[in-house]
mmCIF file of C-alpha atoms in Angstrom:
data_model
loop_
_atom_site.group_PDB
_atom_site.id
_atom_site.type_symbol
_atom_site.label_atom_id
_atom_site.label_comp_id
_atom_site.label_asym_id
_atom_site.label_seq_id
_atom_site.Cartn_x
_atom_site.Cartn_y
_atom_site.Cartn_z
ATOM 1 C CA MET A 1 116.555 119.211 90.750
ATOM 2 C CA LYS A 2 112.796 119.001 90.226
ATOM 3 C CA VAL A 3 111.968 115.498 91.450
ATOM 4 C CA THR A 4 108.704 114.320 89.892
ATOM 5 C CA PHE A 5 105.877 112.186 91.207
ATOM 6 C CA GLU A 6 106.882 109.433 88.782
ATOM 7 C CA ASP A 7 110.461 109.567 90.082
ATOM 8 C CA VAL A 8 109.176 108.988 93.611
ATOM 9 C CA LYS A 9 106.796 106.195 92.586
ATOM 10 C CA LYS A 10 109.621 104.322 90.853
ATOM 11 C CA ASN A 11 112.007 104.621 93.780
ATOM 12 C CA LYS A 12 112.703 101.118 95.131
ATOM 13 C CA ALA A 13 113.192 102.304 98.702
ATOM 14 C CA VAL A 14 109.845 104.113 98.641
ATOM 15 C CA GLN A 15 108.103 101.017 97.313
ATOM 16 C CA THR A 16 109.674 98.907 100.053
ATOM 17 C CA TYR A 17 108.758 101.307 102.855
ATOM 18 C CA ILE A 18 105.133 101.587 101.731
ATOM 19 C CA ARG A 19 104.782 97.816 101.461
ATOM 20 C CA MET A 20 106.420 97.044 104.797
ATOM 21 C CA ALA A 21 104.633 99.870 106.607
ATOM 22 C CA ASP A 22 101.316 98.428 105.491
ATOM 23 C CA GLU A 23 102.399 94.948 106.550
ATOM 24 C CA SER A 24 103.107 96.261 110.051
ATOM 25 C CA LEU A 25 99.697 97.944 110.269
ATOM 26 C CA HIS A 26 98.019 94.793 108.949
ATOM 27 C CA ALA A 27 99.662 92.812 111.751
ATOM 28 C CA MET A 28 98.251 95.311 114.267
ATOM 29 C CA GLY A 29 94.729 95.037 112.834
ATOM 30 C CA TYR A 30 94.555 98.389 111.032
ATOM 31 C CA THR A 31 92.684 99.004 107.803
ATOM 32 C CA GLU A 32 94.595 99.149 104.512
ATOM 33 C CA HIS A 33 97.346 101.775 104.351
ATOM 34 C CA GLY A 34 99.215 100.419 101.327
ATOM 35 C CA PHE A 35 99.529 101.374 97.690
ATOM 36 C CA ALA A 36 95.776 101.699 97.099
ATOM 37 C CA HIS A 37 95.503 104.253 99.909
ATOM 38 C CA VAL A 38 98.583 106.324 99.126
ATOM 39 C CA GLU A 39 97.848 106.417 95.393
ATOM 40 C CA ARG A 40 94.311 107.571 96.075
ATOM 41 C CA VAL A 41 95.513 110.236 98.515
ATOM 42 C CA ALA A 42 98.168 111.416 96.049
ATOM 43 C CA GLU A 43 95.673 111.748 93.199
ATOM 44 C CA THR A 44 93.006 113.434 95.348
ATOM 45 C CA ALA A 45 95.462 115.972 96.784
ATOM 46 C CA ARG A 46 96.646 116.786 93.272
ATOM 47 C CA GLU A 47 93.110 117.208 91.939
ATOM 48 C CA ILE A 48 92.110 119.474 94.824
ATOM 49 C CA LEU A 49 94.875 121.955 94.057
ATOM 50 C CA LEU A 50 94.455 121.821 90.281
ATOM 51 C CA THR A 51 90.719 122.425 90.610
ATOM 52 C CA LEU A 52 91.404 125.442 92.810
ATOM 53 C CA GLY A 53 93.803 126.961 90.297
ATOM 54 C CA TYR A 54 97.122 126.147 91.918
ATOM 55 C CA SER A 55 100.109 125.476 89.661
ATOM 56 C CA GLU A 56 100.997 122.090 88.204
ATOM 57 C CA ARG A 57 104.134 122.042 90.365
ATOM 58 C CA GLU A 58 102.238 122.747 93.570
ATOM 59 C CA ALA A 59 99.799 119.974 92.659
ATOM 60 C CA GLU A 60 102.718 117.629 91.998
ATOM 61 C CA LEU A 61 104.256 118.419 95.379
ATOM 62 C CA ALA A 62 100.912 117.561 96.983
ATOM 63 C CA SER A 63 100.836 114.243 95.114
ATOM 64 C CA ILE A 64 104.383 113.419 96.254
ATOM 65 C CA ALA A 65 103.450 114.239 99.851
ATOM 66 C CA GLY A 66 100.354 112.077 99.492
ATOM 67 C CA TYR A 67 102.342 109.142 98.177
ATOM 68 C CA LEU A 68 104.948 109.352 100.952
ATOM 69 C CA HIS A 69 102.740 110.402 103.857
ATOM 70 C CA ASP A 70 102.424 107.015 105.586
ATOM 71 C CA ILE A 71 105.958 105.595 105.225
ATOM 72 C CA GLY A 72 106.653 106.395 108.883
ATOM 73 C CA ASN A 73 104.383 103.510 109.839
ATOM 74 C CA VAL A 74 107.325 101.231 109.028
ATOM 75 C CA VAL A 75 108.920 102.615 112.221
ATOM 76 C CA ASN A 76 105.844 102.742 114.452
ATOM 77 C CA ARG A 77 102.259 103.923 114.253
ATOM 78 C CA GLU A 78 102.947 106.324 117.117
ATOM 79 C CA GLY A 79 104.543 109.469 115.730
ATOM 80 C CA HIS A 80 104.445 108.118 112.183
ATOM 81 C CA ALA A 81 103.881 111.556 110.656
ATOM 82 C CA GLN A 82 107.092 112.926 112.138
ATOM 83 C CA SER A 83 109.198 109.832 111.454
ATOM 84 C CA GLY A 84 107.766 109.722 107.936
ATOM 85 C CA ALA A 85 108.765 113.336 107.369
ATOM 86 C CA VAL A 86 112.342 112.555 108.411
ATOM 87 C CA MET A 87 112.418 109.494 106.145
ATOM 88 C CA ALA A 88 111.000 111.513 103.251
ATOM 89 C CA PHE A 89 113.689 114.147 103.771
ATOM 90 C CA ARG A 90 116.410 111.505 103.445
ATOM 91 C CA ILE A 91 114.820 109.987 100.342
ATOM 92 C CA LEU A 92 114.280 113.311 98.582
ATOM 93 C CA ASP A 93 117.698 114.622 99.559
ATOM 94 C CA ASP A 94 119.323 111.472 98.133
ATOM 95 C CA MET A 95 117.335 112.035 94.932
ATOM 96 C CA GLY A 96 118.720 115.563 94.668
ATOM 97 C CA ALA A 97 115.402 117.304 95.228
ATOM 98 C CA ASP A 98 115.236 121.075 95.472
ATOM 99 C CA PRO A 99 115.432 122.035 99.192
ATOM 100 C CA GLU A 100 112.338 124.237 99.028
ATOM 101 C CA ASP A 101 110.320 121.427 97.441
ATOM 102 C CA THR A 102 111.627 118.995 100.053
ATOM 103 C CA ALA A 103 110.714 121.363 102.886
ATOM 104 C CA THR A 104 107.190 121.803 101.513
ATOM 105 C CA ILE A 105 106.666 118.046 101.196
ATOM 106 C CA ILE A 106 108.012 117.081 104.614
ATOM 107 C CA THR A 107 106.053 119.890 106.277
ATOM 108 C CA ALA A 108 102.841 118.450 104.830
ATOM 109 C CA ILE A 109 103.770 114.897 105.873
ATOM 110 C CA GLY A 110 104.768 115.963 109.389
ATOM 111 C CA ASN A 111 101.427 117.714 109.858
ATOM 112 C CA HIS A 112 99.019 115.058 108.566
ATOM 113 C CA ASP A 113 98.297 112.943 111.659
ATOM 114 C CA GLU A 114 95.359 114.161 113.722
ATOM 115 C CA SER A 115 97.271 113.908 117.007
ATOM 116 C CA ALA A 116 99.481 116.851 115.982
ATOM 117 C CA ALA A 117 98.144 118.010 112.623
ATOM 118 C CA PHE A 118 97.687 121.495 111.247
ATOM 119 C CA PRO A 119 97.164 122.674 107.643
ATOM 120 C CA VAL A 120 100.161 125.000 107.587
ATOM 121 C CA ASN A 121 100.057 125.601 103.822
ATOM 122 C CA PRO A 122 97.899 124.633 100.810
ATOM 123 C CA ILE A 123 99.878 121.429 100.148
ATOM 124 C CA ALA A 124 99.388 120.315 103.745
ATOM 125 C CA ALA A 125 95.702 121.252 103.554
ATOM 126 C CA ALA A 126 95.176 119.241 100.368
ATOM 127 C CA LEU A 127 96.971 116.242 101.886
ATOM 128 C CA LEU A 128 94.862 116.366 105.040
ATOM 129 C CA ILE A 129 91.576 116.470 103.142
ATOM 130 C CA ALA A 130 92.675 113.720 100.753
ATOM 131 C CA ASP A 131 93.853 111.470 103.581
ATOM 132 C CA LYS A 132 90.986 111.971 106.004
ATOM 133 C CA SER A 133 88.326 111.590 103.304
ATOM 134 C CA ASP A 134 89.574 108.142 102.226
ATOM 135 C CA VAL A 135 86.973 106.074 104.039
ATOM 136 C CA ARG A 136 85.715 103.069 102.059
ATOM 137 C CA ASN A 137 84.777 99.435 102.558
ATOM 138 C CA SER A 138 87.679 98.129 100.462
ATOM 139 C CA ARG A 139 90.106 99.280 103.171
ATOM 140 C CA VAL A 140 88.725 96.677 105.590
ATOM 141 C CA ARG A 141 90.885 93.534 105.648
ATOM 142 C CA ASN A 142 89.089 91.616 108.351
ATOM 143 C CA THR A 143 86.867 89.044 106.625
ATOM 144 C CA ASP A 144 84.971 88.099 109.792
ATOM 145 C CA ILE A 145 82.149 90.620 110.138
ATOM 146 C CA SER A 146 81.239 89.267 113.569
ATOM 147 C CA SER A 147 84.628 90.370 114.909
ATOM 148 C CA PHE A 148 84.578 93.897 113.421
ATOM 149 C CA ASP A 149 85.666 96.718 115.704
ATOM 150 C CA ILE A 150 84.175 100.202 115.205
ATOM 151 C CA HIS A 151 86.838 101.179 112.653
ATOM 152 C CA ASP A 152 86.102 98.089 110.546
ATOM 153 C CA ARG A 153 82.372 98.635 110.882
ATOM 154 C CA VAL A 154 82.427 102.296 109.869
ATOM 155 C CA ASN A 155 84.702 101.757 106.868
ATOM 156 C CA TYR A 156 82.798 98.665 105.751
ATOM 157 C CA ALA A 157 79.489 100.543 105.954
ATOM 158 C CA VAL A 158 80.603 103.130 103.369
ATOM 159 C CA LYS A 159 79.150 102.063 100.038
ATOM 160 C CA GLU A 160 79.878 105.257 98.092
ATOM 161 C CA ASN A 161 82.449 108.004 98.621
ATOM 162 C CA LYS A 162 82.756 111.125 96.495
ATOM 163 C CA LEU A 163 84.725 114.305 97.079
ATOM 164 C CA LYS A 164 83.197 117.237 95.214
ATOM 165 C CA ILE A 165 85.116 120.488 94.852
ATOM 166 C CA THR A 166 83.371 123.739 94.025
ATOM 167 C CA ARG A 167 86.139 126.191 93.202
ATOM 168 C CA ASP A 168 84.594 129.349 94.646
ATOM 169 C CA SER A 169 82.493 127.903 97.442
ATOM 170 C CA HIS A 170 83.051 124.592 99.183
ATOM 171 C CA ILE A 171 84.515 121.120 99.186
ATOM 172 C CA GLU A 172 82.023 118.381 99.986
ATOM 173 C CA LEU A 173 82.596 114.808 101.120
ATOM 174 C CA LYS A 174 79.529 112.818 100.102
ATOM 175 C CA LEU A 175 79.096 109.391 101.692
ATOM 176 C CA LYS A 176 76.491 106.697 101.320
ATOM 177 C CA ILE A 177 76.440 104.575 104.471
ATOM 178 C CA ASP A 178 74.680 101.291 105.146
ATOM 179 C CA LYS A 179 72.954 102.229 108.406
ATOM 180 C CA SER A 180 72.303 98.581 109.227
ATOM 181 C CA MET A 181 76.072 98.242 109.620
ATOM 182 C CA CYS A 182 76.903 101.608 111.193
ATOM 183 C CA ALA A 183 74.987 104.545 112.641
ATOM 184 C CA VAL A 184 75.931 108.082 111.650
ATOM 185 C CA MET A 185 77.002 108.689 115.254
ATOM 186 C CA ASP A 186 79.460 105.790 114.958
ATOM 187 C CA TYR A 187 81.106 107.659 112.099
ATOM 188 C CA PHE A 188 81.477 110.777 114.221
ATOM 189 C CA GLU A 189 82.765 108.793 117.195
ATOM 190 C CA ILE A 190 85.961 107.886 115.349
ATOM 191 C CA PHE A 191 86.162 110.549 112.639
ATOM 192 C CA LEU A 192 85.069 113.788 114.332
ATOM 193 C CA GLN A 193 88.649 115.032 114.795
ATOM 194 C CA ARG A 194 89.383 114.205 111.164
ATOM 195 C CA MET A 195 86.383 116.169 109.962
ATOM 196 C CA ILE A 196 87.458 119.158 112.070
ATOM 197 C CA LEU A 197 90.853 118.981 110.363
ATOM 198 C CA CYS A 198 89.148 118.849 106.970
ATOM 199 C CA ARG A 199 87.200 121.981 107.873
ATOM 200 C CA LYS A 200 90.362 123.816 108.946
ATOM 201 C CA SER A 201 92.119 122.642 105.780
ATOM 202 C CA ALA A 202 89.290 123.853 103.575
ATOM 203 C CA GLU A 203 89.525 127.272 105.240
ATOM 204 C CA VAL A 204 93.223 127.460 104.314
ATOM 205 C CA LEU A 205 92.146 126.836 100.722
ATOM 206 C CA GLY A 206 89.471 129.537 100.936
ATOM 207 C CA LEU A 207 86.543 127.105 101.067
ATOM 208 C CA GLU A 208 83.942 125.679 103.414
ATOM 209 C CA PHE A 209 83.978 121.960 104.188
ATOM 210 C CA TRP A 210 80.699 120.090 103.934
ATOM 211 C CA LEU A 211 80.002 116.501 104.970
ATOM 212 C CA THR A 212 76.922 114.860 103.500
ATOM 213 C CA ILE A 213 75.843 111.388 104.651
ATOM 214 C CA ASN A 214 73.013 109.620 102.856
ATOM 215 C CA LYS A 215 72.081 112.882 101.078
ATOM 216 C CA GLN A 216 71.789 114.803 104.346
ATOM 217 C CA ARG A 217 74.347 117.500 105.119
ATOM 218 C CA VAL A 218 75.643 116.985 108.666
ATOM 219 C CA ILE A 219 78.499 119.529 108.664
#
């Protein structure tokens, strides 16, 4: 059975796991990892593959992986990519998904966290870029600026975020950062590993990865 993105979005268990995973991360002081994040990641991963000429089905698999990628946080933040992959397998299997589609999706999910990530295929590569490029001030939930940690400060400093895909050349993450809130080096302190993963993922897709901050290319 060809399970669709809409089928997954409407699944009550999926909705519950996303909501409760985000509640757990909120309690631990993490930035937003709820529906806004997973929907953005799903759409970005889909658009990356469509822009690069991949099939509609491959793009849909990337969107499903993007939507499900953080459900493992309902178990624990540690190892959430692997636990999320196992949970996604159970969900998709119960929905009667095609085994090859399921394998592709859970492979991408299991390889998305920077502690053990690798862009093993185009779907995984698209998910990694979509996930790691989602830095924005609306993800910050702490309302007390004076108590911001570096993660809050860096996300809050991002005033504009745009991912530009040039089909035959490069994929560029363009950020506008309020430097009174965060220095460029602060961004690299917490996101360097993520940007390295984006570069590796772009290579899998046959592209270069560029990072531009305040109109200056830094990678």
